[in-house]
PDB file of C-alpha atoms in Angstrom:
ATOM      1  CA  MET A   1     109.311  34.050   9.546  1.00 61.00           C
ATOM      2  CA  SER A   2     106.902  32.112   7.331  1.00 69.00           C
ATOM      3  CA  ASP A   3     103.913  33.192   9.424  1.00 84.00           C
ATOM      4  CA  LEU A   4     104.433  36.920   8.784  1.00 90.00           C
ATOM      5  CA  PRO A   5     101.282  38.733   7.566  1.00 93.00           C
ATOM      6  CA  GLN A   6     100.837  39.561   3.898  1.00 93.00           C
ATOM      7  CA  THR A   7      98.237  42.355   4.125  1.00 95.00           C
ATOM      8  CA  LEU A   8      97.990  45.582   6.124  1.00 95.00           C
ATOM      9  CA  GLN A   9      94.876  44.383   7.966  1.00 96.00           C
ATOM     10  CA  LYS A  10      96.624  41.221   9.146  1.00 96.00           C
ATOM     11  CA  ALA A  11      99.796  43.158   9.952  1.00 96.00           C
ATOM     12  CA  ILE A  12      97.912  45.492  12.310  1.00 96.00           C
ATOM     13  CA  ILE A  13      96.426  42.518  14.173  1.00 96.00           C
ATOM     14  CA  TYR A  14      99.709  40.586  14.186  1.00 96.00           C
ATOM     15  CA  PHE A  15     101.939  43.410  15.458  1.00 96.00           C
ATOM     16  CA  ALA A  16      99.379  44.515  18.069  1.00 96.00           C
ATOM     17  CA  ASN A  17     100.704  41.561  20.066  1.00 96.00           C
ATOM     18  CA  PRO A  18     103.875  42.915  21.790  1.00 94.00           C
ATOM     19  CA  GLU A  19     105.497  39.465  21.851  1.00 95.00           C
ATOM     20  CA  LYS A  20     104.923  38.933  18.124  1.00 95.00           C
ATOM     21  CA  ALA A  21     106.226  42.411  17.300  1.00 96.00           C
ATOM     22  CA  PHE A  22     109.330  41.860  19.437  1.00 97.00           C
ATOM     23  CA  GLU A  23     109.986  38.397  18.011  1.00 95.00           C
ATOM     24  CA  THR A  24     109.642  39.727  14.440  1.00 96.00           C
ATOM     25  CA  ALA A  25     112.035  42.626  15.090  1.00 96.00           C
ATOM     26  CA  VAL A  26     114.624  40.290  16.643  1.00 96.00           C
ATOM     27  CA  ASN A  27     114.437  37.774  13.787  1.00 95.00           C
ATOM     28  CA  LEU A  28     114.690  40.484  11.145  1.00 95.00           C
ATOM     29  CA  ARG A  29     117.699  42.083  12.785  1.00 95.00           C
ATOM     30  CA  TRP A  30     119.575  38.996  13.979  1.00 95.00           C
ATOM     31  CA  SER A  31     118.660  36.100  11.707  1.00 90.00           C
ATOM     32  CA  ASN A  32     121.844  34.239  12.733  1.00 91.00           C
ATOM     33  CA  GLY A  33     121.547  34.910  16.454  1.00 93.00           C
ATOM     34  CA  VAL A  34     121.763  37.999  18.646  1.00 95.00           C
ATOM     35  CA  THR A  35     125.118  39.803  18.642  1.00 95.00           C
ATOM     36  CA  CYS A  36     126.269  42.830  20.621  1.00 96.00           C
ATOM     37  CA  PRO A  37     125.905  46.003  18.487  1.00 95.00           C
ATOM     38  CA  HIS A  38     128.841  47.559  20.367  1.00 94.00           C
ATOM     39  CA  CYS A  39     131.545  44.894  19.972  1.00 94.00           C
ATOM     40  CA  GLY A  40     129.966  42.148  17.852  1.00 93.00           C
ATOM     41  CA  SER A  41     130.277  39.461  20.544  1.00 94.00           C
ATOM     42  CA  LYS A  42     127.824  36.548  20.605  1.00 94.00           C
ATOM     43  CA  GLU A  43     128.460  35.920  24.305  1.00 94.00           C
ATOM     44  CA  ILE A  44     125.449  37.699  25.762  1.00 95.00           C
ATOM     45  CA  GLY A  45     122.873  37.391  28.510  1.00 95.00           C
ATOM     46  CA  TYR A  46     119.169  38.203  28.260  1.00 96.00           C
ATOM     47  CA  THR A  47     116.758  39.715  30.789  1.00 95.00           C
ATOM     48  CA  SER A  48     113.266  38.710  29.653  1.00 93.00           C
ATOM     49  CA  THR A  49     111.405  41.019  32.066  1.00 93.00           C
ATOM     50  CA  ARG A  50     113.067  44.102  30.546  1.00 93.00           C
ATOM     51  CA  LYS A  51     113.674  42.691  27.061  1.00 95.00           C
ATOM     52  CA  ILE A  52     117.303  43.751  27.090  1.00 96.00           C
ATOM     53  CA  TRP A  53     120.601  41.954  26.578  1.00 97.00           C
ATOM     54  CA  LYS A  54     123.967  42.407  28.258  1.00 96.00           C
ATOM     55  CA  CYS A  55     127.263  41.669  26.573  1.00 96.00           C
ATOM     56  CA  LYS A  56     129.483  39.210  28.482  1.00 95.00           C
ATOM     57  CA  ASN A  57     132.652  40.395  26.768  1.00 94.00           C
ATOM     58  CA  LYS A  58     134.915  41.676  29.551  1.00 91.00           C
ATOM     59  CA  GLU A  59     135.956  44.680  27.487  1.00 93.00           C
ATOM     60  CA  CYS A  60     132.357  45.649  26.705  1.00 94.00           C
ATOM     61  CA  HIS A  61     129.782  44.626  29.327  1.00 93.00           C
ATOM     62  CA  LYS A  62     127.241  47.008  27.783  1.00 95.00           C
ATOM     63  CA  GLN A  63     123.485  46.596  27.811  1.00 96.00           C
ATOM     64  CA  PHE A  64     121.460  46.942  24.634  1.00 97.00           C
ATOM     65  CA  SER A  65     117.904  46.609  23.376  1.00 96.00           C
ATOM     66  CA  ILE A  66     116.343  45.743  20.034  1.00 97.00           C
ATOM     67  CA  LYS A  67     116.465  49.459  19.147  1.00 96.00           C
ATOM     68  CA  THR A  68     120.139  50.059  20.029  1.00 96.00           C
ATOM     69  CA  GLY A  69     122.250  50.783  16.957  1.00 95.00           C
ATOM     70  CA  THR A  70     119.252  51.227  14.655  1.00 96.00           C
ATOM     71  CA  VAL A  71     117.205  54.130  13.313  1.00 96.00           C
ATOM     72  CA  MET A  72     114.774  53.392  16.171  1.00 96.00           C
ATOM     73  CA  GLU A  73     117.347  54.173  18.882  1.00 95.00           C
ATOM     74  CA  ASP A  74     116.031  56.413  21.693  1.00 94.00           C
ATOM     75  CA  SER A  75     112.536  56.332  20.213  1.00 95.00           C
ATOM     76  CA  PRO A  76     109.754  56.108  22.842  1.00 95.00           C
ATOM     77  CA  LEU A  77     107.372  54.610  20.267  1.00 96.00           C
ATOM     78  CA  GLY A  78     106.536  50.941  20.558  1.00 96.00           C
ATOM     79  CA  LEU A  79     107.537  48.329  17.991  1.00 97.00           C
ATOM     80  CA  ASP A  80     103.887  47.939  16.981  1.00 96.00           C
ATOM     81  CA  LYS A  81     103.805  51.541  15.723  1.00 97.00           C
ATOM     82  CA  TRP A  82     107.240  51.308  14.101  1.00 97.00           C
ATOM     83  CA  LEU A  83     106.456  48.116  12.208  1.00 97.00           C
ATOM     84  CA  ILE A  84     103.094  49.365  10.929  1.00 97.00           C
ATOM     85  CA  ALA A  85     104.693  52.634   9.757  1.00 97.00           C
ATOM     86  CA  ILE A  86     107.388  50.641   7.932  1.00 97.00           C
ATOM     87  CA  TRP A  87     104.690  48.490   6.308  1.00 97.00           C
ATOM     88  CA  MET A  88     102.770  51.545   5.102  1.00 97.00           C
ATOM     89  CA  ILE A  89     105.682  53.514   3.630  1.00 97.00           C
ATOM     90  CA  ALA A  90     107.155  50.423   1.983  1.00 96.00           C
ATOM     91  CA  ASN A  91     103.895  49.486   0.291  1.00 96.00           C
ATOM     92  CA  CYS A  92     101.956  52.692  -0.437  1.00 95.00           C
ATOM     93  CA  LYS A  93     102.700  53.221  -4.128  1.00 93.00           C
ATOM     94  CA  ASN A  94     102.469  57.022  -3.977  1.00 94.00           C
ATOM     95  CA  GLY A  95     104.010  57.348  -0.540  1.00 95.00           C
ATOM     96  CA  VAL A  96     102.342  58.103   2.780  1.00 97.00           C
ATOM     97  CA  SER A  97     102.291  61.509   4.451  1.00 96.00           C
ATOM     98  CA  SER A  98     103.184  62.250   8.058  1.00 96.00           C
ATOM     99  CA  TYR A  99      99.601  63.386   8.639  1.00 96.00           C
ATOM    100  CA  GLU A 100      98.294  60.017   7.494  1.00 97.00           C
ATOM    101  CA  ILE A 101     100.718  58.181   9.799  1.00 97.00           C
ATOM    102  CA  HIS A 102      99.745  60.572  12.625  1.00 97.00           C
ATOM    103  CA  ARG A 103      96.070  59.645  12.221  1.00 97.00           C
ATOM    104  CA  ALA A 104      96.630  55.955  11.525  1.00 95.00           C
ATOM    105  CA  ILE A 105      98.831  54.991  14.467  1.00 95.00           C
ATOM    106  CA  GLY A 106      97.926  57.703  16.972  1.00 96.00           C
ATOM    107  CA  ILE A 107     101.075  59.816  17.327  1.00 97.00           C
ATOM    108  CA  THR A 108     101.726  63.511  16.749  1.00 97.00           C
ATOM    109  CA  GLN A 109     102.387  64.745  13.229  1.00 96.00           C
ATOM    110  CA  LYS A 110     105.852  65.931  14.256  1.00 96.00           C
ATOM    111  CA  SER A 111     106.717  62.460  15.591  1.00 97.00           C
ATOM    112  CA  ALA A 112     105.283  60.870  12.446  1.00 97.00           C
ATOM    113  CA  TRP A 113     107.454  63.086  10.219  1.00 97.00           C
ATOM    114  CA  PHE A 114     110.589  62.224  12.212  1.00 97.00           C
ATOM    115  CA  LEU A 115     109.684  58.531  12.155  1.00 97.00           C
ATOM    116  CA  LEU A 116     109.196  58.550   8.365  1.00 97.00           C
ATOM    117  CA  GLN A 117     112.508  60.315   7.766  1.00 97.00           C
ATOM    118  CA  ARG A 118     114.298  57.657   9.793  1.00 97.00           C
ATOM    119  CA  ILE A 119     112.595  54.889   7.849  1.00 97.00           C
ATOM    120  CA  ARG A 120     113.655  56.579   4.591  1.00 96.00           C
ATOM    121  CA  LEU A 121     117.237  56.455   5.846  1.00 95.00           C
ATOM    122  CA  ALA A 122     116.823  52.700   6.365  1.00 94.00           C
ATOM    123  CA  MET A 123     115.534  52.412   2.789  1.00 94.00           C
ATOM    124  CA  GLN A 124     118.747  53.956   1.476  1.00 90.00           C
ATOM    125  CA  THR A 125     120.306  51.257  -0.698  1.00 78.00           C
ATOM    126  CA  GLY A 126     123.657  52.767  -1.582  1.00 66.00           C
ATOM    127  CA  SER A 127     125.685  50.227  -3.531  1.00 63.00           C
ATOM    128  CA  PHE A 128     129.295  50.254  -4.681  1.00 65.00           C
ATOM    129  CA  GLU A 129     128.400  48.078  -7.664  1.00 82.00           C
ATOM    130  CA  LYS A 130     128.267  49.987 -10.919  1.00 90.00           C
ATOM    131  CA  MET A 131     125.587  49.468 -13.547  1.00 94.00           C
ATOM    132  CA  SER A 132     126.624  47.938 -16.836  1.00 93.00           C
ATOM    133  CA  GLY A 133     125.178  46.737 -20.125  1.00 94.00           C
ATOM    134  CA  ALA A 134     122.302  48.894 -21.353  1.00 96.00           C
ATOM    135  CA  VAL A 135     121.654  51.917 -19.131  1.00 97.00           C
ATOM    136  CA  GLU A 136     119.177  54.773 -19.460  1.00 97.00           C
ATOM    137  CA  ILE A 137     120.152  58.216 -18.128  1.00 97.00           C
ATOM    138  CA  ASP A 138     118.001  61.289 -17.715  1.00 97.00           C
ATOM    139  CA  GLU A 139     117.665  64.371 -15.538  1.00 96.00           C
ATOM    140  CA  THR A 140     114.570  66.078 -14.183  1.00 95.00           C
ATOM    141  CA  TYR A 141     113.724  69.200 -12.240  1.00 93.00           C
ATOM    142  CA  VAL A 142     111.778  69.153  -8.984  1.00 92.00           C
ATOM    143  CA  GLY A 143     110.028  72.267  -7.711  1.00 82.00           C
ATOM    144  CA  GLY A 144     106.961  74.442  -7.993  1.00 66.00           C
ATOM    145  CA  LYS A 145     105.396  75.209 -11.358  1.00 66.00           C
ATOM    146  CA  SER A 146     106.104  78.649 -12.800  1.00 60.00           C
ATOM    147  CA  ARG A 147     102.405  79.505 -13.013  1.00 58.00           C
ATOM    148  CA  PHE A 148     102.253  79.516  -9.205  1.00 57.00           C
ATOM    149  CA  ILE A 149     105.196  81.917  -8.882  1.00 64.00           C
ATOM    150  CA  HIS A 150     104.599  85.652  -8.358  1.00 64.00           C
ATOM    151  CA  ARG A 151     104.371  87.389 -11.721  1.00 66.00           C
ATOM    152  CA  ALA A 152     107.356  89.648 -10.915  1.00 69.00           C
ATOM    153  CA  LYS A 153     109.591  86.604 -10.488  1.00 63.00           C
ATOM    154  CA  ARG A 154     107.922  84.699 -13.319  1.00 58.00           C
ATOM    155  CA  ALA A 155     108.819  87.488 -15.751  1.00 58.00           C
ATOM    156  CA  LYS A 156     112.507  86.793 -15.121  1.00 57.00           C
ATOM    157  CA  ILE A 157     112.208  83.110 -15.982  1.00 55.00           C
ATOM    158  CA  SER A 158     113.086  82.036 -19.501  1.00 56.00           C
ATOM    159  CA  GLY A 159     113.369  78.758 -21.366  1.00 52.00           C
ATOM    160  CA  ARG A 160     112.076  75.678 -19.531  1.00 56.00           C
ATOM    161  CA  GLY A 161     111.331  77.631 -16.356  1.00 55.00           C
ATOM    162  CA  VAL A 162     113.752  75.658 -14.189  1.00 65.00           C
ATOM    163  CA  SER A 163     114.984  78.596 -12.120  1.00 65.00           C
ATOM    164  CA  GLY A 164     115.029  77.736  -8.419  1.00 74.00           C
ATOM    165  CA  LYS A 165     114.290  74.051  -8.975  1.00 88.00           C
ATOM    166  CA  THR A 166     116.336  71.104  -7.755  1.00 93.00           C
ATOM    167  CA  ILE A 167     118.061  68.918 -10.361  1.00 95.00           C
ATOM    168  CA  VAL A 168     117.842  65.152 -10.026  1.00 97.00           C
ATOM    169  CA  LEU A 169     119.820  62.664 -12.123  1.00 97.00           C
ATOM    170  CA  GLY A 170     118.400  59.190 -12.666  1.00 97.00           C
ATOM    171  CA  VAL A 171     120.097  56.050 -13.991  1.00 97.00           C
ATOM    172  CA  LEU A 172     118.165  52.896 -14.883  1.00 97.00           C
ATOM    173  CA  ASP A 173     119.751  49.501 -15.579  1.00 96.00           C
ATOM    174  CA  ARG A 174     117.731  47.827 -18.345  1.00 96.00           C
ATOM    175  CA  THR A 175     118.936  44.352 -17.304  1.00 95.00           C
ATOM    176  CA  THR A 176     118.042  44.442 -13.601  1.00 94.00           C
ATOM    177  CA  ARG A 177     115.356  47.130 -14.066  1.00 94.00           C
ATOM    178  CA  LYS A 178     116.729  48.892 -10.999  1.00 95.00           C
ATOM    179  CA  VAL A 179     117.175  52.625 -10.667  1.00 96.00           C
ATOM    180  CA  LYS A 180     119.436  55.065  -8.827  1.00 95.00           C
ATOM    181  CA  ALA A 181     118.574  58.730  -8.356  1.00 96.00           C
ATOM    182  CA  LYS A 182     120.625  61.549  -6.931  1.00 94.00           C
ATOM    183  CA  VAL A 183     120.393  65.316  -6.440  1.00 95.00           C
ATOM    184  CA  ILE A 184     123.074  67.060  -8.515  1.00 95.00           C
ATOM    185  CA  SER A 185     124.361  70.620  -8.589  1.00 92.00           C
ATOM    186  CA  SER A 186     123.983  71.415 -12.306  1.00 93.00           C
ATOM    187  CA  THR A 187     123.532  69.944 -15.783  1.00 93.00           C
ATOM    188  CA  LYS A 188     126.904  71.092 -17.089  1.00 94.00           C
ATOM    189  CA  ARG A 189     128.778  68.561 -19.195  1.00 94.00           C
ATOM    190  CA  GLU A 190     131.549  68.040 -16.687  1.00 94.00           C
ATOM    191  CA  VAL A 191     129.134  67.502 -13.797  1.00 95.00           C
ATOM    192  CA  LEU A 192     126.884  65.048 -15.659  1.00 95.00           C
ATOM    193  CA  THR A 193     129.864  63.131 -17.034  1.00 94.00           C
ATOM    194  CA  GLU A 194     131.439  62.692 -13.582  1.00 94.00           C
ATOM    195  CA  GLU A 195     128.129  61.603 -12.043  1.00 94.00           C
ATOM    196  CA  VAL A 196     127.575  59.007 -14.772  1.00 94.00           C
ATOM    197  CA  LYS A 197     131.143  57.679 -14.420  1.00 94.00           C
ATOM    198  CA  GLU A 198     130.479  57.069 -10.705  1.00 93.00           C
ATOM    199  CA  VAL A 199     127.577  54.682 -11.311  1.00 94.00           C
ATOM    200  CA  VAL A 200     128.060  53.255 -14.835  1.00 95.00           C
ATOM    201  CA  GLU A 201     130.874  50.966 -16.004  1.00 94.00           C
ATOM    202  CA  THR A 202     132.868  52.203 -18.986  1.00 92.00           C
ATOM    203  CA  GLY A 203     132.069  50.237 -22.112  1.00 93.00           C
ATOM    204  CA  SER A 204     128.355  50.209 -21.323  1.00 95.00           C
ATOM    205  CA  THR A 205     125.687  51.382 -23.745  1.00 96.00           C
ATOM    206  CA  VAL A 206     124.076  54.558 -22.397  1.00 96.00           C
ATOM    207  CA  TYR A 207     120.782  55.915 -23.710  1.00 97.00           C
ATOM    208  CA  THR A 208     120.076  59.627 -23.224  1.00 96.00           C
ATOM    209  CA  ASP A 209     118.037  62.405 -24.769  1.00 95.00           C
ATOM    210  CA  ALA A 210     119.652  65.117 -26.882  1.00 94.00           C
ATOM    211  CA  HIS A 211     120.651  67.290 -23.908  1.00 93.00           C
ATOM    212  CA  SER A 212     124.068  68.831 -24.618  1.00 92.00           C
ATOM    213  CA  GLY A 213     125.255  67.905 -21.106  1.00 93.00           C
ATOM    214  CA  TYR A 214     125.701  64.278 -22.179  1.00 95.00           C
ATOM    215  CA  GLU A 215     127.942  65.026 -25.174  1.00 91.00           C
ATOM    216  CA  LEU A 216     131.170  64.098 -23.340  1.00 91.00           C
ATOM    217  CA  LEU A 217     129.941  60.543 -22.643  1.00 90.00           C
ATOM    218  CA  THR A 218     131.009  59.499 -26.134  1.00 85.00           C
ATOM    219  CA  GLN A 219     134.583  60.480 -25.277  1.00 84.00           C
ATOM    220  CA  GLU A 220     134.524  58.491 -22.013  1.00 82.00           C
ATOM    221  CA  GLU A 221     134.484  55.042 -23.664  1.00 86.00           C
ATOM    222  CA  TYR A 222     130.701  54.661 -23.578  1.00 94.00           C
ATOM    223  CA  ILE A 223     128.511  53.584 -26.468  1.00 94.00           C
ATOM    224  CA  HIS A 224     126.293  56.653 -26.497  1.00 95.00           C
ATOM    225  CA  MET A 225     122.839  56.321 -28.099  1.00 96.00           C
ATOM    226  CA  VAL A 226     120.749  59.504 -28.354  1.00 95.00           C
ATOM    227  CA  ILE A 227     117.015  59.995 -28.854  1.00 95.00           C
ATOM    228  CA  ASP A 228     115.963  63.506 -29.899  1.00 94.00           C
ATOM    229  CA  HIS A 229     112.593  64.157 -28.259  1.00 93.00           C
ATOM    230  CA  ALA A 230     111.927  66.984 -30.688  1.00 92.00           C
ATOM    231  CA  LYS A 231     111.614  64.306 -33.402  1.00 93.00           C
ATOM    232  CA  ALA A 232     110.563  61.109 -31.614  1.00 94.00           C
ATOM    233  CA  TYR A 233     110.371  59.399 -28.225  1.00 94.00           C
ATOM    234  CA  VAL A 234     111.347  55.929 -29.441  1.00 95.00           C
ATOM    235  CA  ASP A 235     113.618  54.828 -32.259  1.00 94.00           C
ATOM    236  CA  GLY A 236     113.831  51.050 -32.175  1.00 93.00           C
ATOM    237  CA  HIS A 237     115.536  50.205 -28.881  1.00 94.00           C
ATOM    238  CA  ILE A 238     116.764  53.781 -28.386  1.00 96.00           C
ATOM    239  CA  SER A 239     114.657  55.560 -25.766  1.00 96.00           C
ATOM    240  CA  THR A 240     114.640  56.824 -22.191  1.00 96.00           C
ATOM    241  CA  ASN A 241     111.096  55.661 -21.475  1.00 96.00           C
ATOM    242  CA  GLY A 242     112.142  53.465 -18.550  1.00 96.00           C
ATOM    243  CA  ILE A 243     113.696  56.242 -16.475  1.00 97.00           C
ATOM    244  CA  GLU A 244     110.926  58.643 -17.474  1.00 96.00           C
ATOM    245  CA  ASN A 245     108.424  56.151 -16.098  1.00 96.00           C
ATOM    246  CA  PHE A 246     110.276  56.416 -12.774  1.00 97.00           C
ATOM    247  CA  TRP A 247     110.057  60.220 -12.943  1.00 97.00           C
ATOM    248  CA  SER A 248     106.274  60.018 -13.360  1.00 96.00           C
ATOM    249  CA  LEU A 249     105.991  57.839 -10.233  1.00 96.00           C
ATOM    250  CA  LEU A 250     108.308  60.123  -8.261  1.00 96.00           C
ATOM    251  CA  LYS A 251     106.441  63.301  -9.171  1.00 94.00           C
ATOM    252  CA  ARG A 252     103.080  61.682  -8.518  1.00 94.00           C
ATOM    253  CA  ALA A 253     104.240  61.033  -4.959  1.00 95.00           C
ATOM    254  CA  LEU A 254     105.831  64.465  -4.494  1.00 94.00           C
ATOM    255  CA  LYS A 255     102.923  66.448  -5.914  1.00 92.00           C
ATOM    256  CA  GLY A 256     100.034  64.240  -4.845  1.00 92.00           C
ATOM    257  CA  THR A 257     101.112  63.034  -1.398  1.00 95.00           C
ATOM    258  CA  TYR A 258     103.893  65.208  -0.051  1.00 95.00           C
ATOM    259  CA  ILE A 259     102.828  68.458  -1.791  1.00 88.00           C
ATOM    260  CA  SER A 260     105.953  70.412  -0.803  1.00 85.00           C
ATOM    261  CA  VAL A 261     109.413  68.958  -0.147  1.00 91.00           C
ATOM    262  CA  GLU A 262     112.351  71.113   0.925  1.00 91.00           C
ATOM    263  CA  PRO A 263     115.374  70.727  -1.408  1.00 91.00           C
ATOM    264  CA  PHE A 264     117.677  69.686   1.470  1.00 92.00           C
ATOM    265  CA  HIS A 265     115.337  66.773   2.312  1.00 95.00           C
ATOM    266  CA  LEU A 266     114.673  65.699  -1.280  1.00 96.00           C
ATOM    267  CA  PHE A 267     117.340  62.965  -1.310  1.00 95.00           C
ATOM    268  CA  ARG A 268     115.423  61.110   1.413  1.00 96.00           C
ATOM    269  CA  TYR A 269     112.290  60.993  -0.733  1.00 97.00           C
ATOM    270  CA  LEU A 270     114.397  59.779  -3.662  1.00 96.00           C
ATOM    271  CA  ASP A 271     115.650  56.892  -1.480  1.00 95.00           C
ATOM    272  CA  GLU A 272     112.058  55.999  -0.627  1.00 96.00           C
ATOM    273  CA  GLN A 273     110.859  56.024  -4.246  1.00 96.00           C
ATOM    274  CA  CYS A 274     113.926  54.102  -5.489  1.00 96.00           C
ATOM    275  CA  PHE A 275     113.283  51.440  -2.833  1.00 96.00           C
ATOM    276  CA  ARG A 276     109.670  50.900  -3.875  1.00 96.00           C
ATOM    277  CA  PHE A 277     110.564  50.950  -7.573  1.00 96.00           C
ATOM    278  CA  ASN A 278     113.425  48.474  -7.213  1.00 96.00           C
ATOM    279  CA  TYR A 279     111.274  46.052  -5.190  1.00 96.00           C
ATOM    280  CA  ARG A 280     108.094  46.542  -7.228  1.00 95.00           C
ATOM    281  CA  LYS A 281     107.995  42.850  -8.222  1.00 95.00           C
ATOM    282  CA  ALA A 282     107.881  41.753  -4.564  1.00 95.00           C
ATOM    283  CA  ASN A 283     104.634  41.410  -2.617  1.00 95.00           C
ATOM    284  CA  ASP A 284     103.733  43.591   0.367  1.00 96.00           C
ATOM    285  CA  GLY A 285     105.117  41.163   2.933  1.00 95.00           C
ATOM    286  CA  GLU A 286     108.438  40.831   1.106  1.00 95.00           C
ATOM    287  CA  ARG A 287     108.829  44.606   0.736  1.00 96.00           C
ATOM    288  CA  PHE A 288     108.186  44.980   4.452  1.00 96.00           C
ATOM    289  CA  VAL A 289     110.898  42.415   5.254  1.00 95.00           C
ATOM    290  CA  PHE A 290     113.406  44.140   2.944  1.00 95.00           C
ATOM    291  CA  ALA A 291     112.769  47.516   4.623  1.00 95.00           C
ATOM    292  CA  ALA A 292     112.595  46.261   8.224  1.00 95.00           C
ATOM    293  CA  SER A 293     115.813  44.278   7.780  1.00 94.00           C
ATOM    294  CA  SER A 294     117.739  47.471   6.984  1.00 94.00           C
ATOM    295  CA  LEU A 295     117.125  49.397  10.205  1.00 94.00           C
ATOM    296  CA  SER A 296     120.411  48.594  11.939  1.00 93.00           C
ATOM    297  CA  GLY A 297     123.724  50.386  11.489  1.00 92.00           C
ATOM    298  CA  LYS A 298     122.064  53.718  10.753  1.00 92.00           C
ATOM    299  CA  ARG A 299     121.226  56.663  13.004  1.00 92.00           C
ATOM    300  CA  LEU A 300     119.403  59.948  12.481  1.00 94.00           C
ATOM    301  CA  THR A 301     118.824  62.424  15.308  1.00 94.00           C
ATOM    302  CA  TYR A 302     116.189  65.136  15.192  1.00 94.00           C
ATOM    303  CA  LYS A 303     118.777  67.903  15.535  1.00 93.00           C
ATOM    304  CA  SER A 304     120.778  66.642  12.569  1.00 93.00           C
ATOM    305  CA  LEU A 305     117.553  66.212  10.588  1.00 93.00           C
ATOM    306  CA  ILE A 306     116.596  69.879  10.994  1.00 90.00           C
ATOM    307  CA  GLY A 307     120.196  71.085  10.645  1.00 87.00           C
ATOM    308  CA  LYS A 308     120.749  72.239  14.234  1.00 82.00           C
ATOM    309  CA  GLU A 309     123.250  69.653  15.396  1.00 71.00           C
ATOM    310  CA  ALA A 310     126.420  71.235  16.781  1.00 55.00           C
TER     311      ALA A 310
END
């Protein structure tokens, strides 16, 4: 894998060769040798003319391709288009729209949107490991600005103008500099406390703003440090600047590239932004490898994506 390209220009040339694209996909998926995605057997046969394998396990005997058991399953698009799309979404700092993918690799916009949503699923890095040590916590609201809302509806909005917006909770580990973000139902104390307990070890030092929803954290065996933004944004080491930096990157992508994201799809865009943020120290080639190595074991059909699956 040492000869993999390190720039988009070289990647386009490299993956235009079907053999190179196929070899790369195989090595990224099965670094320790090809195994059957149905039963896990290593006893397999290969048909080079069709680029498919057949399991020799008597109880299985199923055929499979490089796409079987991955987010690419049943996709008519070639590996050259898949790999370039993965490269672009993994490395474009502010994201890449379906229209840009549609123009860049020559597929319909609808296919490009479906392809990107499947890649975002592959970027999902759900981990059972909790954050510990020093952790920053903050919430933000995602949705249209009140000045663009009809004046009749705008007149009913009070306070911060968060009516109708989606709430996102973010947690940043100051040690690893990695972030997790999740759509939540409300900012009530009980909800925020439970969400924090799911991802942060008790005994950790948590840094939040003065939002009343975090008041119960002190009672949950956390060292709770609060910065009141009405007075200051930094007080020594007490701040939430790290997670707020992530919010600025997220909203730059949502407002500048994607323009309008439906609330029920928002978690996919959070996965994408978390992936790029958590691997920001890697180069383009390394980010591509991290994303392309995560395609297997996940599946997303178009019907389930648009909410019409029976």
